[in-house]
mmCIF file of C-alpha atoms in Angstrom:
data_model
loop_
_atom_site.group_PDB
_atom_site.id
_atom_site.type_symbol
_atom_site.label_atom_id
_atom_site.label_comp_id
_atom_site.label_asym_id
_atom_site.label_seq_id
_atom_site.Cartn_x
_atom_site.Cartn_y
_atom_site.Cartn_z
ATOM 1 C CA UNK G 1 21.940 4.893 -1.072
ATOM 2 C CA UNK G 2 19.198 5.654 -3.136
ATOM 3 C CA UNK G 3 18.495 4.346 -6.538
ATOM 4 C CA UNK G 4 19.574 7.574 -7.808
ATOM 5 C CA UNK G 5 22.188 8.176 -5.368
ATOM 6 C CA UNK G 6 25.141 9.082 -8.321
ATOM 7 C CA UNK G 7 28.457 6.937 -7.431
ATOM 8 C CA UNK G 8 32.719 8.094 -7.815
ATOM 9 C CA UNK G 9 33.177 5.649 -10.675
ATOM 10 C CA UNK G 10 37.054 6.237 -12.365
ATOM 11 C CA UNK G 11 39.108 4.824 -15.047
ATOM 12 C CA UNK G 12 43.318 4.225 -14.001
ATOM 13 C CA UNK G 13 45.333 2.637 -16.518
ATOM 14 C CA UNK G 14 47.134 -0.215 -14.957
ATOM 15 C CA UNK G 15 51.029 -1.397 -15.533
ATOM 16 C CA UNK G 16 51.290 2.129 -18.060
ATOM 17 C CA UNK G 17 53.708 5.054 -18.471
ATOM 18 C CA UNK G 18 51.349 7.509 -20.477
ATOM 19 C CA UNK G 19 47.974 7.048 -21.283
ATOM 20 C CA UNK G 20 46.633 5.313 -22.564
ATOM 21 C CA UNK G 21 48.630 2.448 -22.659
ATOM 22 C CA UNK G 22 48.748 -0.659 -19.731
ATOM 23 C CA UNK G 23 45.585 -2.178 -19.071
ATOM 24 C CA UNK G 24 42.334 0.028 -17.568
ATOM 25 C CA UNK G 25 40.619 -0.760 -14.474
ATOM 26 C CA UNK G 26 37.288 1.336 -13.934
ATOM 27 C CA UNK G 27 37.254 1.803 -10.039
ATOM 28 C CA UNK G 28 33.475 2.491 -8.859
ATOM 29 C CA UNK G 29 33.816 3.165 -4.602
ATOM 30 C CA UNK G 30 30.562 2.771 -2.792
ATOM 31 C CA UNK G 31 30.214 2.543 0.828
ATOM 32 C CA UNK G 32 27.995 -0.337 0.837
ATOM 33 C CA UNK G 33 27.865 -3.250 -1.382
ATOM 34 C CA UNK G 34 24.797 -3.138 -3.630
ATOM 35 C CA UNK G 35 23.805 -7.043 -5.102
ATOM 36 C CA UNK G 36 26.232 -8.853 -7.312
ATOM 37 C CA UNK G 37 24.282 -9.449 -9.486
ATOM 38 C CA UNK G 38 24.308 -5.208 -9.766
ATOM 39 C CA UNK G 39 27.566 -5.594 -9.554
ATOM 40 C CA UNK G 40 27.997 -7.375 -12.298
ATOM 41 C CA UNK G 41 26.214 -5.403 -14.736
ATOM 42 C CA UNK G 42 27.923 -2.500 -13.907
ATOM 43 C CA UNK G 43 31.166 -4.832 -15.086
ATOM 44 C CA UNK G 44 28.654 -5.780 -18.220
ATOM 45 C CA UNK G 45 28.635 -2.405 -19.035
ATOM 46 C CA UNK G 46 31.900 -1.220 -18.717
ATOM 47 C CA UNK G 47 33.202 -3.703 -20.720
ATOM 48 C CA UNK G 48 36.683 -3.129 -19.202
ATOM 49 C CA UNK G 49 38.334 -6.561 -18.343
ATOM 50 C CA UNK G 50 38.027 -6.261 -14.610
ATOM 51 C CA UNK G 51 36.165 -3.393 -13.044
ATOM 52 C CA UNK G 52 36.695 -3.294 -8.945
ATOM 53 C CA UNK G 53 34.528 -1.977 -6.002
ATOM 54 C CA UNK G 54 36.462 -0.177 -3.144
ATOM 55 C CA UNK G 55 34.372 0.388 0.246
ATOM 56 C CA UNK G 56 35.318 1.271 3.347
ATOM 57 C CA UNK G 57 35.906 -1.430 6.391
ATOM 58 C CA UNK G 58 37.707 0.129 10.026
ATOM 59 C CA UNK G 59 40.079 -1.520 9.072
ATOM 60 C CA UNK G 60 41.294 -1.962 5.526
ATOM 61 C CA UNK G 61 39.111 -1.355 2.024
ATOM 62 C CA UNK G 62 37.007 -4.548 0.875
ATOM 63 C CA UNK G 63 38.236 -4.396 -2.732
ATOM 64 C CA UNK G 64 36.229 -7.314 -5.667
ATOM 65 C CA UNK G 65 36.387 -7.548 -9.062
ATOM 66 C CA UNK G 66 34.535 -8.600 -11.820
ATOM 67 C CA UNK G 67 34.971 -9.039 -15.090
ATOM 68 C CA UNK G 68 32.492 -8.559 -17.695
ATOM 69 C CA UNK G 69 31.253 -11.865 -17.233
ATOM 70 C CA UNK G 70 31.972 -12.678 -13.947
ATOM 71 C CA UNK G 71 33.871 -11.916 -10.363
ATOM 72 C CA UNK G 72 37.208 -13.243 -10.197
ATOM 73 C CA UNK G 73 39.762 -14.317 -7.086
ATOM 74 C CA UNK G 74 43.040 -12.350 -7.426
ATOM 75 C CA UNK G 75 43.367 -9.214 -9.919
ATOM 76 C CA UNK G 76 46.264 -6.819 -9.586
ATOM 77 C CA UNK G 77 46.027 -4.047 -12.056
ATOM 78 C CA UNK G 78 43.109 -3.460 -10.771
ATOM 79 C CA UNK G 79 44.104 -3.660 -6.848
ATOM 80 C CA UNK G 80 46.474 -1.165 -9.016
ATOM 81 C CA UNK G 81 44.013 1.350 -9.995
ATOM 82 C CA UNK G 82 42.075 1.202 -6.701
ATOM 83 C CA UNK G 83 45.293 1.654 -4.732
ATOM 84 C CA UNK G 84 45.227 5.029 -7.071
ATOM 85 C CA UNK G 85 42.140 6.474 -7.000
ATOM 86 C CA UNK G 86 41.961 5.945 -2.963
ATOM 87 C CA UNK G 87 44.597 8.293 -2.745
ATOM 88 C CA UNK G 88 43.495 10.260 -5.340
ATOM 89 C CA UNK G 89 40.506 11.048 -3.574
ATOM 90 C CA UNK G 90 42.319 11.706 -0.165
ATOM 91 C CA UNK G 91 40.818 8.311 1.169
ATOM 92 C CA UNK G 92 44.003 6.908 2.267
ATOM 93 C CA UNK G 93 46.878 8.538 2.912
ATOM 94 C CA UNK G 94 50.036 8.125 0.320
ATOM 95 C CA UNK G 95 52.654 7.719 3.269
ATOM 96 C CA UNK G 96 51.510 4.964 5.238
ATOM 97 C CA UNK G 97 50.230 0.945 2.867
ATOM 98 C CA UNK G 98 46.723 0.512 1.829
ATOM 99 C CA UNK G 99 45.075 -2.832 3.145
ATOM 100 C CA UNK G 100 42.774 -4.388 1.177
ATOM 101 C CA UNK G 101 40.301 -7.083 1.834
ATOM 102 C CA UNK G 102 40.043 -9.212 -1.303
ATOM 103 C CA UNK G 103 38.894 -13.110 -1.987
ATOM 104 C CA UNK G 104 42.877 -14.241 -1.465
ATOM 105 C CA UNK G 105 42.894 -12.181 1.691
ATOM 106 C CA UNK G 106 44.830 -9.071 2.828
ATOM 107 C CA UNK G 107 47.079 -7.382 0.143
ATOM 108 C CA UNK G 108 48.916 -4.582 0.542
ATOM 109 C CA UNK G 109 50.073 -1.639 -1.465
ATOM 110 C CA UNK G 110 53.010 0.611 -1.258
ATOM 111 C CA UNK G 111 53.835 4.097 -2.651
ATOM 112 C CA UNK G 112 57.181 3.827 -3.979
ATOM 113 C CA UNK G 113 59.165 6.696 -6.081
ATOM 114 C CA UNK G 114 55.875 7.196 -8.628
ATOM 115 C CA UNK G 115 54.899 3.467 -9.064
ATOM 116 C CA UNK G 116 52.897 1.223 -6.644
ATOM 117 C CA UNK G 117 54.604 -1.641 -5.354
ATOM 118 C CA UNK G 118 51.391 -5.001 -4.725
ATOM 119 C CA UNK G 119 52.767 -7.611 -1.999
ATOM 120 C CA UNK G 120 50.505 -10.949 -3.605
ATOM 121 C CA UNK G 121 50.858 -14.651 -3.186
ATOM 122 C CA UNK G 122 52.987 -16.264 -5.321
ATOM 123 C CA UNK G 123 50.777 -19.398 -7.256
ATOM 124 C CA UNK G 124 53.541 -22.366 -7.024
ATOM 125 C CA UNK G 125 52.908 -24.181 -10.189
ATOM 126 C CA UNK G 126 53.670 -27.821 -11.686
ATOM 127 C CA UNK G 127 54.532 -29.313 -14.659
ATOM 128 C CA UNK G 128 51.737 -30.790 -16.058
ATOM 129 C CA UNK G 129 50.286 -32.472 -19.617
ATOM 130 C CA UNK G 130 48.563 -30.067 -21.917
ATOM 131 C CA UNK G 131 44.747 -31.113 -21.120
ATOM 132 C CA UNK G 132 42.980 -31.868 -24.113
ATOM 133 C CA UNK G 133 42.292 -29.275 -27.063
ATOM 134 C CA UNK G 134 45.045 -26.144 -25.381
ATOM 135 C CA UNK G 135 47.845 -26.021 -27.645
ATOM 136 C CA UNK G 136 45.947 -26.612 -30.475
ATOM 137 C CA UNK G 137 44.088 -23.268 -29.909
ATOM 138 C CA UNK G 138 46.912 -21.323 -28.576
ATOM 139 C CA UNK G 139 47.766 -22.574 -32.431
ATOM 140 C CA UNK G 140 51.227 -23.183 -31.258
ATOM 141 C CA UNK G 141 53.849 -26.242 -29.772
ATOM 142 C CA UNK G 142 54.828 -26.099 -25.944
ATOM 143 C CA UNK G 143 57.975 -25.420 -24.832
ATOM 144 C CA UNK G 144 56.799 -26.695 -21.175
ATOM 145 C CA UNK G 145 53.290 -26.931 -19.605
ATOM 146 C CA UNK G 146 52.273 -26.012 -16.059
ATOM 147 C CA UNK G 147 49.852 -25.667 -13.897
ATOM 148 C CA UNK G 148 49.165 -22.407 -11.679
ATOM 149 C CA UNK G 149 45.666 -21.918 -8.769
ATOM 150 C CA UNK G 150 44.364 -19.748 -11.665
ATOM 151 C CA UNK G 151 45.775 -20.819 -14.712
ATOM 152 C CA UNK G 152 48.228 -23.118 -17.461
ATOM 153 C CA UNK G 153 51.256 -21.651 -18.338
ATOM 154 C CA UNK G 154 53.360 -22.330 -21.179
ATOM 155 C CA UNK G 155 56.344 -21.167 -22.317
ATOM 156 C CA UNK G 156 57.113 -21.489 -25.825
ATOM 157 C CA UNK G 157 60.886 -20.687 -27.676
ATOM 158 C CA UNK G 158 61.155 -17.646 -28.184
ATOM 159 C CA UNK G 159 59.105 -13.466 -28.496
ATOM 160 C CA UNK G 160 59.023 -13.704 -32.037
ATOM 161 C CA UNK G 161 56.607 -16.828 -31.511
ATOM 162 C CA UNK G 162 55.243 -15.471 -28.665
ATOM 163 C CA UNK G 163 54.142 -11.910 -30.151
ATOM 164 C CA UNK G 164 52.892 -13.901 -33.302
ATOM 165 C CA UNK G 165 50.290 -15.614 -32.039
ATOM 166 C CA UNK G 166 46.938 -15.504 -33.172
ATOM 167 C CA UNK G 167 45.039 -17.530 -30.585
ATOM 168 C CA UNK G 168 41.565 -19.104 -32.042
ATOM 169 C CA UNK G 169 39.159 -18.003 -28.522
ATOM 170 C CA UNK G 170 36.548 -20.260 -29.117
ATOM 171 C CA UNK G 171 37.916 -23.057 -28.925
ATOM 172 C CA UNK G 172 39.741 -21.884 -25.892
ATOM 173 C CA UNK G 173 37.738 -20.265 -23.997
ATOM 174 C CA UNK G 174 36.276 -24.599 -24.004
ATOM 175 C CA UNK G 175 39.067 -25.432 -21.972
ATOM 176 C CA UNK G 176 39.082 -24.882 -17.964
ATOM 177 C CA UNK G 177 40.110 -22.523 -16.774
ATOM 178 C CA UNK G 178 40.681 -18.899 -15.993
ATOM 179 C CA UNK G 179 43.189 -18.832 -18.390
ATOM 180 C CA UNK G 180 45.976 -18.989 -20.038
ATOM 181 C CA UNK G 181 49.654 -17.165 -19.788
ATOM 182 C CA UNK G 182 52.082 -17.658 -22.607
ATOM 183 C CA UNK G 183 55.561 -16.496 -21.719
ATOM 184 C CA UNK G 184 59.458 -16.530 -23.414
ATOM 185 C CA UNK G 185 62.633 -15.206 -23.171
ATOM 186 C CA UNK G 186 62.859 -11.959 -23.626
ATOM 187 C CA UNK G 187 64.976 -11.370 -26.791
ATOM 188 C CA UNK G 188 67.034 -8.359 -25.071
ATOM 189 C CA UNK G 189 67.684 -5.903 -22.524
ATOM 190 C CA UNK G 190 65.972 -4.456 -20.103
ATOM 191 C CA UNK G 191 62.963 -7.345 -19.761
ATOM 192 C CA UNK G 192 64.182 -10.433 -18.832
ATOM 193 C CA UNK G 193 60.836 -12.490 -19.882
ATOM 194 C CA UNK G 194 57.674 -11.467 -22.183
ATOM 195 C CA UNK G 195 53.975 -12.748 -21.884
ATOM 196 C CA UNK G 196 50.124 -12.728 -23.015
ATOM 197 C CA UNK G 197 47.681 -13.183 -21.606
ATOM 198 C CA UNK G 198 43.767 -15.198 -22.938
ATOM 199 C CA UNK G 199 41.291 -15.739 -20.689
ATOM 200 C CA UNK G 200 37.774 -15.798 -23.508
ATOM 201 C CA UNK G 201 36.388 -17.849 -20.922
ATOM 202 C CA UNK G 202 35.582 -15.424 -17.891
ATOM 203 C CA UNK G 203 34.946 -12.646 -20.508
ATOM 204 C CA UNK G 204 38.536 -11.533 -21.101
ATOM 205 C CA UNK G 205 39.653 -12.666 -24.833
ATOM 206 C CA UNK G 206 43.453 -11.154 -24.319
ATOM 207 C CA UNK G 207 43.748 -8.973 -20.738
ATOM 208 C CA UNK G 208 46.485 -6.005 -21.646
ATOM 209 C CA UNK G 209 48.957 -6.222 -18.845
ATOM 210 C CA UNK G 210 47.876 -9.483 -16.308
ATOM 211 C CA UNK G 211 49.637 -9.159 -12.872
ATOM 212 C CA UNK G 212 48.569 -12.346 -11.254
ATOM 213 C CA UNK G 213 49.251 -14.035 -13.801
ATOM 214 C CA UNK G 214 52.877 -12.947 -12.338
ATOM 215 C CA UNK G 215 52.622 -14.433 -9.168
ATOM 216 C CA UNK G 216 52.482 -18.011 -11.320
ATOM 217 C CA UNK G 217 55.285 -16.284 -13.721
ATOM 218 C CA UNK G 218 56.962 -15.685 -10.856
ATOM 219 C CA UNK G 219 57.458 -19.151 -9.766
ATOM 220 C CA UNK G 220 57.815 -19.871 -12.924
ATOM 221 C CA UNK G 221 60.965 -18.275 -13.893
ATOM 222 C CA UNK G 222 62.483 -18.175 -10.480
ATOM 223 C CA UNK G 223 63.222 -21.914 -11.355
ATOM 224 C CA UNK G 224 63.881 -21.574 -14.614
ATOM 225 C CA UNK G 225 66.440 -18.290 -14.493
ATOM 226 C CA UNK G 226 67.719 -19.328 -10.254
ATOM 227 C CA UNK G 227 66.980 -15.291 -9.280
ATOM 228 C CA UNK G 228 64.275 -13.904 -6.957
ATOM 229 C CA UNK G 229 63.209 -10.441 -9.544
ATOM 230 C CA UNK G 230 62.737 -9.709 -12.812
ATOM 231 C CA UNK G 231 61.279 -6.478 -15.114
ATOM 232 C CA UNK G 232 58.478 -8.386 -17.551
ATOM 233 C CA UNK G 233 56.897 -7.050 -20.327
ATOM 234 C CA UNK G 234 53.271 -7.968 -21.274
ATOM 235 C CA UNK G 235 53.254 -7.839 -24.971
ATOM 236 C CA UNK G 236 49.487 -6.739 -25.936
ATOM 237 C CA UNK G 237 48.715 -4.834 -28.324
ATOM 238 C CA UNK G 238 48.556 -1.985 -25.115
ATOM 239 C CA UNK G 239 51.503 -3.059 -23.541
ATOM 240 C CA UNK G 240 52.889 -3.257 -20.359
ATOM 241 C CA UNK G 241 55.544 -3.181 -17.622
ATOM 242 C CA UNK G 242 55.733 -5.054 -14.368
ATOM 243 C CA UNK G 243 58.264 -5.337 -12.075
ATOM 244 C CA UNK G 244 58.876 -8.772 -10.287
ATOM 245 C CA UNK G 245 60.682 -9.512 -6.887
ATOM 246 C CA UNK G 246 60.207 -12.904 -5.649
ATOM 247 C CA UNK G 247 60.091 -13.012 -0.868
ATOM 248 C CA UNK G 248 59.458 -16.331 0.369
ATOM 249 C CA UNK G 249 55.566 -16.592 -0.473
ATOM 250 C CA UNK G 250 54.530 -13.677 -1.553
ATOM 251 C CA UNK G 251 55.451 -12.027 -4.412
ATOM 252 C CA UNK G 252 55.653 -7.676 -5.148
ATOM 253 C CA UNK G 253 54.533 -6.346 -8.246
ATOM 254 C CA UNK G 254 54.960 -2.285 -9.317
ATOM 255 C CA UNK G 255 53.857 -0.433 -11.653
ATOM 256 C CA UNK G 256 52.916 2.637 -12.571
ATOM 257 C CA UNK G 257 49.280 3.859 -12.439
ATOM 258 C CA UNK G 258 47.585 6.643 -14.886
ATOM 259 C CA UNK G 259 44.510 8.561 -13.992
ATOM 260 C CA UNK G 260 41.993 8.560 -17.209
ATOM 261 C CA UNK G 261 38.915 9.226 -16.667
ATOM 262 C CA UNK G 262 36.751 9.820 -13.094
ATOM 263 C CA UNK G 263 32.535 10.751 -13.018
ATOM 264 C CA UNK G 264 29.800 9.885 -11.590
ATOM 265 C CA UNK G 265 27.988 6.695 -12.332
ATOM 266 C CA UNK G 266 24.298 7.681 -12.111
ATOM 267 C CA UNK G 267 22.803 3.877 -12.205
ATOM 268 C CA UNK G 268 22.996 3.444 -8.542
ATOM 269 C CA UNK G 269 22.194 1.087 -6.403
ATOM 270 C CA UNK G 270 20.317 -0.277 -3.166
ATOM 271 C CA UNK G 271 22.920 -2.013 -0.500
#
């Protein structure tokens, strides 16, 4: 591609019931991979918690995710957004699953009666001691602390405590991890548990709705409640609903996506 060739660019609100809720993700479609510095520059320019870059392959779509600061190994909401865009543009058939080749292996997305289902790996967490500074930065007393592949998980005693948290993001950025999941039992129906997600070290102070965090939350609440299916709510300012179902070592995450914007990125790049 030439340096002047515009690229298709979309903005999708993921895990959203309506526009301007859920978690906004940018999706950029490319025919060949630009260099990594250009990909990171686009993500930094757009300033969303994740920008997804999608390239067609012979049997699957290659998918990469970038925060404004770095590339990540797994992202749920930007995968959901990418599936929405591929169906919207006709690059994928709605009646067939989409296969994404990613740094976390093959992930699939399926249309499910107006929602999108994502087949992701379960991320088992184990109980651990809170690292120095974690609880102080969050400003909470933990009922439980665990650690998964990417993140620490902190359980609080109530939803009310979770909602009124005001972390010190400068101190939290010093904790060695991708991010911190904070969770509690929901105070009432229709949700089973609530959560918030903070990742200042990754360039995102608070993520509005974090699909990948629910791979860890699924394991935690399965052990805590003895169930395999949940309705979850991420209690950020924008908020978002995530359906969670566990099948062995996989998690099905379901949610809605709303296409908000489509246009052209004029700062094309050479591969």
